[in-house]
Short mmCIF file of C-alpha atoms in Angstrom, two decimals:
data_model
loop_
_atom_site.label_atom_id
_atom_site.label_comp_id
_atom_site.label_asym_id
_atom_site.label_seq_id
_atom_site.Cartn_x
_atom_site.Cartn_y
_atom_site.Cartn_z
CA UNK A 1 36.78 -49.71 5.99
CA UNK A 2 37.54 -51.51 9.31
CA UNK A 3 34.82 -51.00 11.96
CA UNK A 4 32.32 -49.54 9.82
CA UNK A 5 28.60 -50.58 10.29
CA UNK A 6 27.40 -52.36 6.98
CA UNK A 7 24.49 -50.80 5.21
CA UNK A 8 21.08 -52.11 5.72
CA UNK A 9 20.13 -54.37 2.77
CA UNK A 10 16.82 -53.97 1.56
CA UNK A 11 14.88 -56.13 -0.74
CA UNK A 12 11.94 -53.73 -2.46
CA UNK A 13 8.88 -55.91 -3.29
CA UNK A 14 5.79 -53.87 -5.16
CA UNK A 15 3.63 -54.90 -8.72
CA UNK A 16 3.84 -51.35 -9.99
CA UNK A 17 7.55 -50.82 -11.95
CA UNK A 18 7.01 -46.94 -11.02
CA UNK A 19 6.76 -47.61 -7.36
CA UNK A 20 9.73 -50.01 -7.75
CA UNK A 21 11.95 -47.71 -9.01
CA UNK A 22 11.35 -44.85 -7.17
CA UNK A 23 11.92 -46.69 -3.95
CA UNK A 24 15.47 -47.87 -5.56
CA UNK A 25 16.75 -44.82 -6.84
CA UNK A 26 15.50 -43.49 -3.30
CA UNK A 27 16.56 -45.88 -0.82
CA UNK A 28 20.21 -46.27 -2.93
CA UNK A 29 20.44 -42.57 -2.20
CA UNK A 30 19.70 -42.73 1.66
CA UNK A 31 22.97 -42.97 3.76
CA UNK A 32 23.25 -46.65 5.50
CA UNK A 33 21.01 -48.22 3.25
CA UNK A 34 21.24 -50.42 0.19
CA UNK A 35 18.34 -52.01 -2.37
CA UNK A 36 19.98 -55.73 -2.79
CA UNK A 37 17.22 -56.62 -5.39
CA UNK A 38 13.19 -56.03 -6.16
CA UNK A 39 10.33 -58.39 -6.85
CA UNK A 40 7.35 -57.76 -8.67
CA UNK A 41 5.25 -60.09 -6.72
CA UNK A 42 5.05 -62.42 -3.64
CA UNK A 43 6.02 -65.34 -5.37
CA UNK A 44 9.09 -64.03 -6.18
CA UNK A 45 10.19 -63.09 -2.63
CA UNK A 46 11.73 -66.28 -1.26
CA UNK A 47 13.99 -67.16 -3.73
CA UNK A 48 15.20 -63.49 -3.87
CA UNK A 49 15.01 -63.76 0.35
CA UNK A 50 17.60 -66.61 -0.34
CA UNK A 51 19.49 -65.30 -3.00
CA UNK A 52 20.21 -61.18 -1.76
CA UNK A 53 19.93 -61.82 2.32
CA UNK A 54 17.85 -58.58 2.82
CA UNK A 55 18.00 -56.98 6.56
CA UNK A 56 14.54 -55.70 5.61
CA UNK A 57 11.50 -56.22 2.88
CA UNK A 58 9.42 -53.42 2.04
CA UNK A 59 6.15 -55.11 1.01
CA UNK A 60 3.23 -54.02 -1.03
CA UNK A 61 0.01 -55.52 -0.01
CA UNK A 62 -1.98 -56.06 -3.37
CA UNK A 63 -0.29 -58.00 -5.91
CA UNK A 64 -1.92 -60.23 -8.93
CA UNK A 65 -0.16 -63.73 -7.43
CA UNK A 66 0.66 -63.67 -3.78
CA UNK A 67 -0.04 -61.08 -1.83
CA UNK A 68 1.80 -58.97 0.75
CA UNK A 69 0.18 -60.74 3.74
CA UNK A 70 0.89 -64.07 2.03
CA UNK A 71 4.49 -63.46 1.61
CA UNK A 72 5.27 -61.47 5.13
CA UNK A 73 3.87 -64.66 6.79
CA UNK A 74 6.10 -67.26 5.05
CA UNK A 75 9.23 -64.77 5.25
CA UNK A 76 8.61 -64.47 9.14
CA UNK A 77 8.50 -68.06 9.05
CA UNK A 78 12.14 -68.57 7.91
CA UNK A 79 15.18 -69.49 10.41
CA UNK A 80 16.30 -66.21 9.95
CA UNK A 81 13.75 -64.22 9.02
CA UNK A 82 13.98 -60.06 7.87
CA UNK A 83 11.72 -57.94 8.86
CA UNK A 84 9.15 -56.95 7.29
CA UNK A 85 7.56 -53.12 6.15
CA UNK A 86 4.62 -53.30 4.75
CA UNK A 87 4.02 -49.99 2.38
CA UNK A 88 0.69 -49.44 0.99
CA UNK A 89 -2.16 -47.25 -0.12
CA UNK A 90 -4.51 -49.13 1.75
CA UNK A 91 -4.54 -48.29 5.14
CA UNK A 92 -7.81 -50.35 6.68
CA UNK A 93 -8.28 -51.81 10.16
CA UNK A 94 -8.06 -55.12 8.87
CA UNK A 95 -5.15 -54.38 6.47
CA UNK A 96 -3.27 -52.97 9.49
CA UNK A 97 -3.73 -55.43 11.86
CA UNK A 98 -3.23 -58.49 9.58
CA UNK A 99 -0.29 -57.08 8.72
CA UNK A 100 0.98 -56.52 12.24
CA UNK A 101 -0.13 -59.88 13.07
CA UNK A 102 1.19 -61.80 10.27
CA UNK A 103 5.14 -60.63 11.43
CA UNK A 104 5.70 -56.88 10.00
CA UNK A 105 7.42 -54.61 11.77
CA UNK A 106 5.92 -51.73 10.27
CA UNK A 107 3.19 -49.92 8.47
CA UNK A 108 3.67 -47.36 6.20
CA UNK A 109 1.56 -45.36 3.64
CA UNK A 110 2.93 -44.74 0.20
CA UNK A 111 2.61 -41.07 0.98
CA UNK A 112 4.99 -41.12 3.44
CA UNK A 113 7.77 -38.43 2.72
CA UNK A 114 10.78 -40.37 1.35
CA UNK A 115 13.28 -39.05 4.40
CA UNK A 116 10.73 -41.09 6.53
CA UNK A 117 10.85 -43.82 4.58
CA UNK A 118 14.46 -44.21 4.93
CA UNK A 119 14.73 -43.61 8.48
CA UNK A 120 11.66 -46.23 9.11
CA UNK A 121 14.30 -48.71 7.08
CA UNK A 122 17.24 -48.13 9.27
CA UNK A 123 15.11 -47.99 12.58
CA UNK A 124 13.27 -51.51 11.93
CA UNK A 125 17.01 -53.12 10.71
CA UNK A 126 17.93 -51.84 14.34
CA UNK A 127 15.02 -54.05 15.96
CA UNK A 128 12.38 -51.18 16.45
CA UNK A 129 8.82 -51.13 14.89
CA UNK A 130 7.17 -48.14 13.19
CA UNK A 131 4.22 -47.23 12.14
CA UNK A 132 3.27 -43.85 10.27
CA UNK A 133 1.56 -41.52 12.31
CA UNK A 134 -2.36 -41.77 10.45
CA UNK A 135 -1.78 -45.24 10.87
CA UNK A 136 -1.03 -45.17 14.82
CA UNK A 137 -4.11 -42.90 15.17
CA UNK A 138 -6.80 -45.91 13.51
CA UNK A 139 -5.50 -48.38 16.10
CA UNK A 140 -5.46 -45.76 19.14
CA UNK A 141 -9.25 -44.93 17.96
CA UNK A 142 -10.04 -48.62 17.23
CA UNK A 143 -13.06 -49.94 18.94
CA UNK A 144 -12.61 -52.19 22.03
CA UNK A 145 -12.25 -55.64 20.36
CA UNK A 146 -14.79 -58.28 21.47
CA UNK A 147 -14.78 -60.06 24.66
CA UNK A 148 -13.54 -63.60 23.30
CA UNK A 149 -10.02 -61.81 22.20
CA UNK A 150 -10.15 -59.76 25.02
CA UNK A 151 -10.49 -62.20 27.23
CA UNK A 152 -7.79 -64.50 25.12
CA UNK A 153 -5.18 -61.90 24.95
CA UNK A 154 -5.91 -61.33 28.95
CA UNK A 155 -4.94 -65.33 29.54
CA UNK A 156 -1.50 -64.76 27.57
CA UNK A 157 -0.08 -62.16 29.11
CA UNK A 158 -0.86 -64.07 32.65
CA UNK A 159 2.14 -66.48 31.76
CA UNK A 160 4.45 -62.94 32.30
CA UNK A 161 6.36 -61.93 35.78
CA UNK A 162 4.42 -58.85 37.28
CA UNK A 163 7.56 -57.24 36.06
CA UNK A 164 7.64 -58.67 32.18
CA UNK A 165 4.03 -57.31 32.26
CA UNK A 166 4.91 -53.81 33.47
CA UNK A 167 7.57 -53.96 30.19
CA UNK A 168 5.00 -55.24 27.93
CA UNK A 169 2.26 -52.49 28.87
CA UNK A 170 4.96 -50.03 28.46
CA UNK A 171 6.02 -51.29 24.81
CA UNK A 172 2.09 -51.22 23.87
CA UNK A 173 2.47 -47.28 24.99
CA UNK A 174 5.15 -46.67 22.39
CA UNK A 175 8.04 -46.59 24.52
CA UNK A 176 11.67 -47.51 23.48
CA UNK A 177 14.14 -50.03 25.45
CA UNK A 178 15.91 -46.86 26.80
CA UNK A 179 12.56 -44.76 28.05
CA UNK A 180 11.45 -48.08 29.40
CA UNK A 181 14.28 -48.75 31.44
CA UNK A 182 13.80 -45.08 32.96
CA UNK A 183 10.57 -45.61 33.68
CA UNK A 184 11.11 -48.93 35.85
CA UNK A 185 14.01 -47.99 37.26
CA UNK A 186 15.78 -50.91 35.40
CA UNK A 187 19.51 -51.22 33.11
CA UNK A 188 18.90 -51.60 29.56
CA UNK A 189 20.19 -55.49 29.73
CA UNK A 190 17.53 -56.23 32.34
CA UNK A 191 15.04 -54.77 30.12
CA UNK A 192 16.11 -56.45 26.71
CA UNK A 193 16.22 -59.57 28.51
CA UNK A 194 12.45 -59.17 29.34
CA UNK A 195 11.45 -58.41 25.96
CA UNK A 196 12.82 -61.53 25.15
CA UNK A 197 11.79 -63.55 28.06
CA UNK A 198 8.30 -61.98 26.67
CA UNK A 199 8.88 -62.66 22.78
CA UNK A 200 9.54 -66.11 23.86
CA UNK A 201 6.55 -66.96 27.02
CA UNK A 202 4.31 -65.65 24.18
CA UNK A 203 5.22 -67.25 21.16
CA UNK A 204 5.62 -63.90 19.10
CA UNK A 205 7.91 -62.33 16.75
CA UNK A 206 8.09 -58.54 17.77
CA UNK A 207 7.19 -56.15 19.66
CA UNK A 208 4.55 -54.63 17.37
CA UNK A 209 2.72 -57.94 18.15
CA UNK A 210 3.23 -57.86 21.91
CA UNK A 211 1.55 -54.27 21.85
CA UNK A 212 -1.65 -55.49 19.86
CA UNK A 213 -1.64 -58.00 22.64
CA UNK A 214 -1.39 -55.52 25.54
CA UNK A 215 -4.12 -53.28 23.52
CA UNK A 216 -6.68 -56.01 23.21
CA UNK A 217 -6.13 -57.42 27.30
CA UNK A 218 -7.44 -53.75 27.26
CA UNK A 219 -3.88 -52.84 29.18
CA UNK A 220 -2.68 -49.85 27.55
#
């Protein structure tokens, strides 16, 4: 019908056949949200990225070919990239932050209930980044990193306005556009525009990534 929003399309990308299908018969179930097509390994994603358009990938990490890393870096390299949910067993420091830093959007555990999974689908198609909650608590109880990235991710955020700094420390403490805007006594079109000023000063994709960066200058 006429005015109607158009469902998220989602491209389902796991090794396991199980997995696959349970996330399709899921996800085709969830309202706003359809499964364009499934891959059974990395190499297969950009050709079906090309082919079915998907809004958003859900990724498995460990596959026999190309892995999920592998393939969420060359997707977020694309004109038009989707983003990217990586959904896993394997919930790591290192798997969690490579992940983050190669372009998704999100980080999910296969455990997650499937309501969650849905909603995590639809939030990320509308441009904000999830991560479950176990997952959230490993990078709030990370250690300090070391002093070379500290001091690295401290130089980058100097190329920000005072103001495109105070939005970037409050995006690294979980806030959305709207509580943001509250917070600084700003409209919601000021504050999108500094995310993007930011996005673009800093050479990054999302705002998962400017987070990590506020969390390593040691910021938030």
């Amino acid at each position: 019908m006429a005015g109607m929003t158009p469902p998220v399309r989602v491209l389902v990308v796991d090794d396991d056949a199980l997995v696959r299908a349970g996330l399709t018969m899921m996800l085709d179930g969830a309202p706003g949200i359809t499964v364009v097509g499934e891959a059974a390994d990395g190499d297969e994603v950009p050709a079906m990225a090309d082919a079915h358009a998907p809004d958003v990938v859900l990724m498995d990490l460990r596959m026999p070919r190309v892995d999920g890393l592998t393939a969420t870096r060359r997707l977020r390299a694309r004109q038009r990239p989707p983003e990217v949910i990586v959904l896993t067993t394997f919930d790591t420091d290192e798997n969690i932050l490579y992940a983050l830093r190669a372009g998704a959007s999100g980080f999910l555990l296969k455990d997650t209930p499937p309501a969650r999974i849905a909603e995590a689908v639809r939030q990320v198609a509308a441009g904000e980044p999830i991560l479950s909650p176990r997952v959230t608590r490993r990078l709030m109880d990370r250690a300090r990193v070391h002093a070379g990235a500290h001091a690295r991710a401290r130089a980058a955020l100097a190329a920000l306005s005072p103001r495109e700094r105070d939005v970037a420390v409050a995006i690294a403490q979980g806030r959305s556009n709207t509580e943001i805007a509250g917070a600084l006594n700003m409209t919601l079109a000021t504050v999108k525009s500094h995310v993007s000023h930011i996005l673009t000063k800093l050479d990054l994709d999302n705002r998962t990534q400017v987070a990590l960066l506020a969390h390593d200058a040691g910021l938030a």
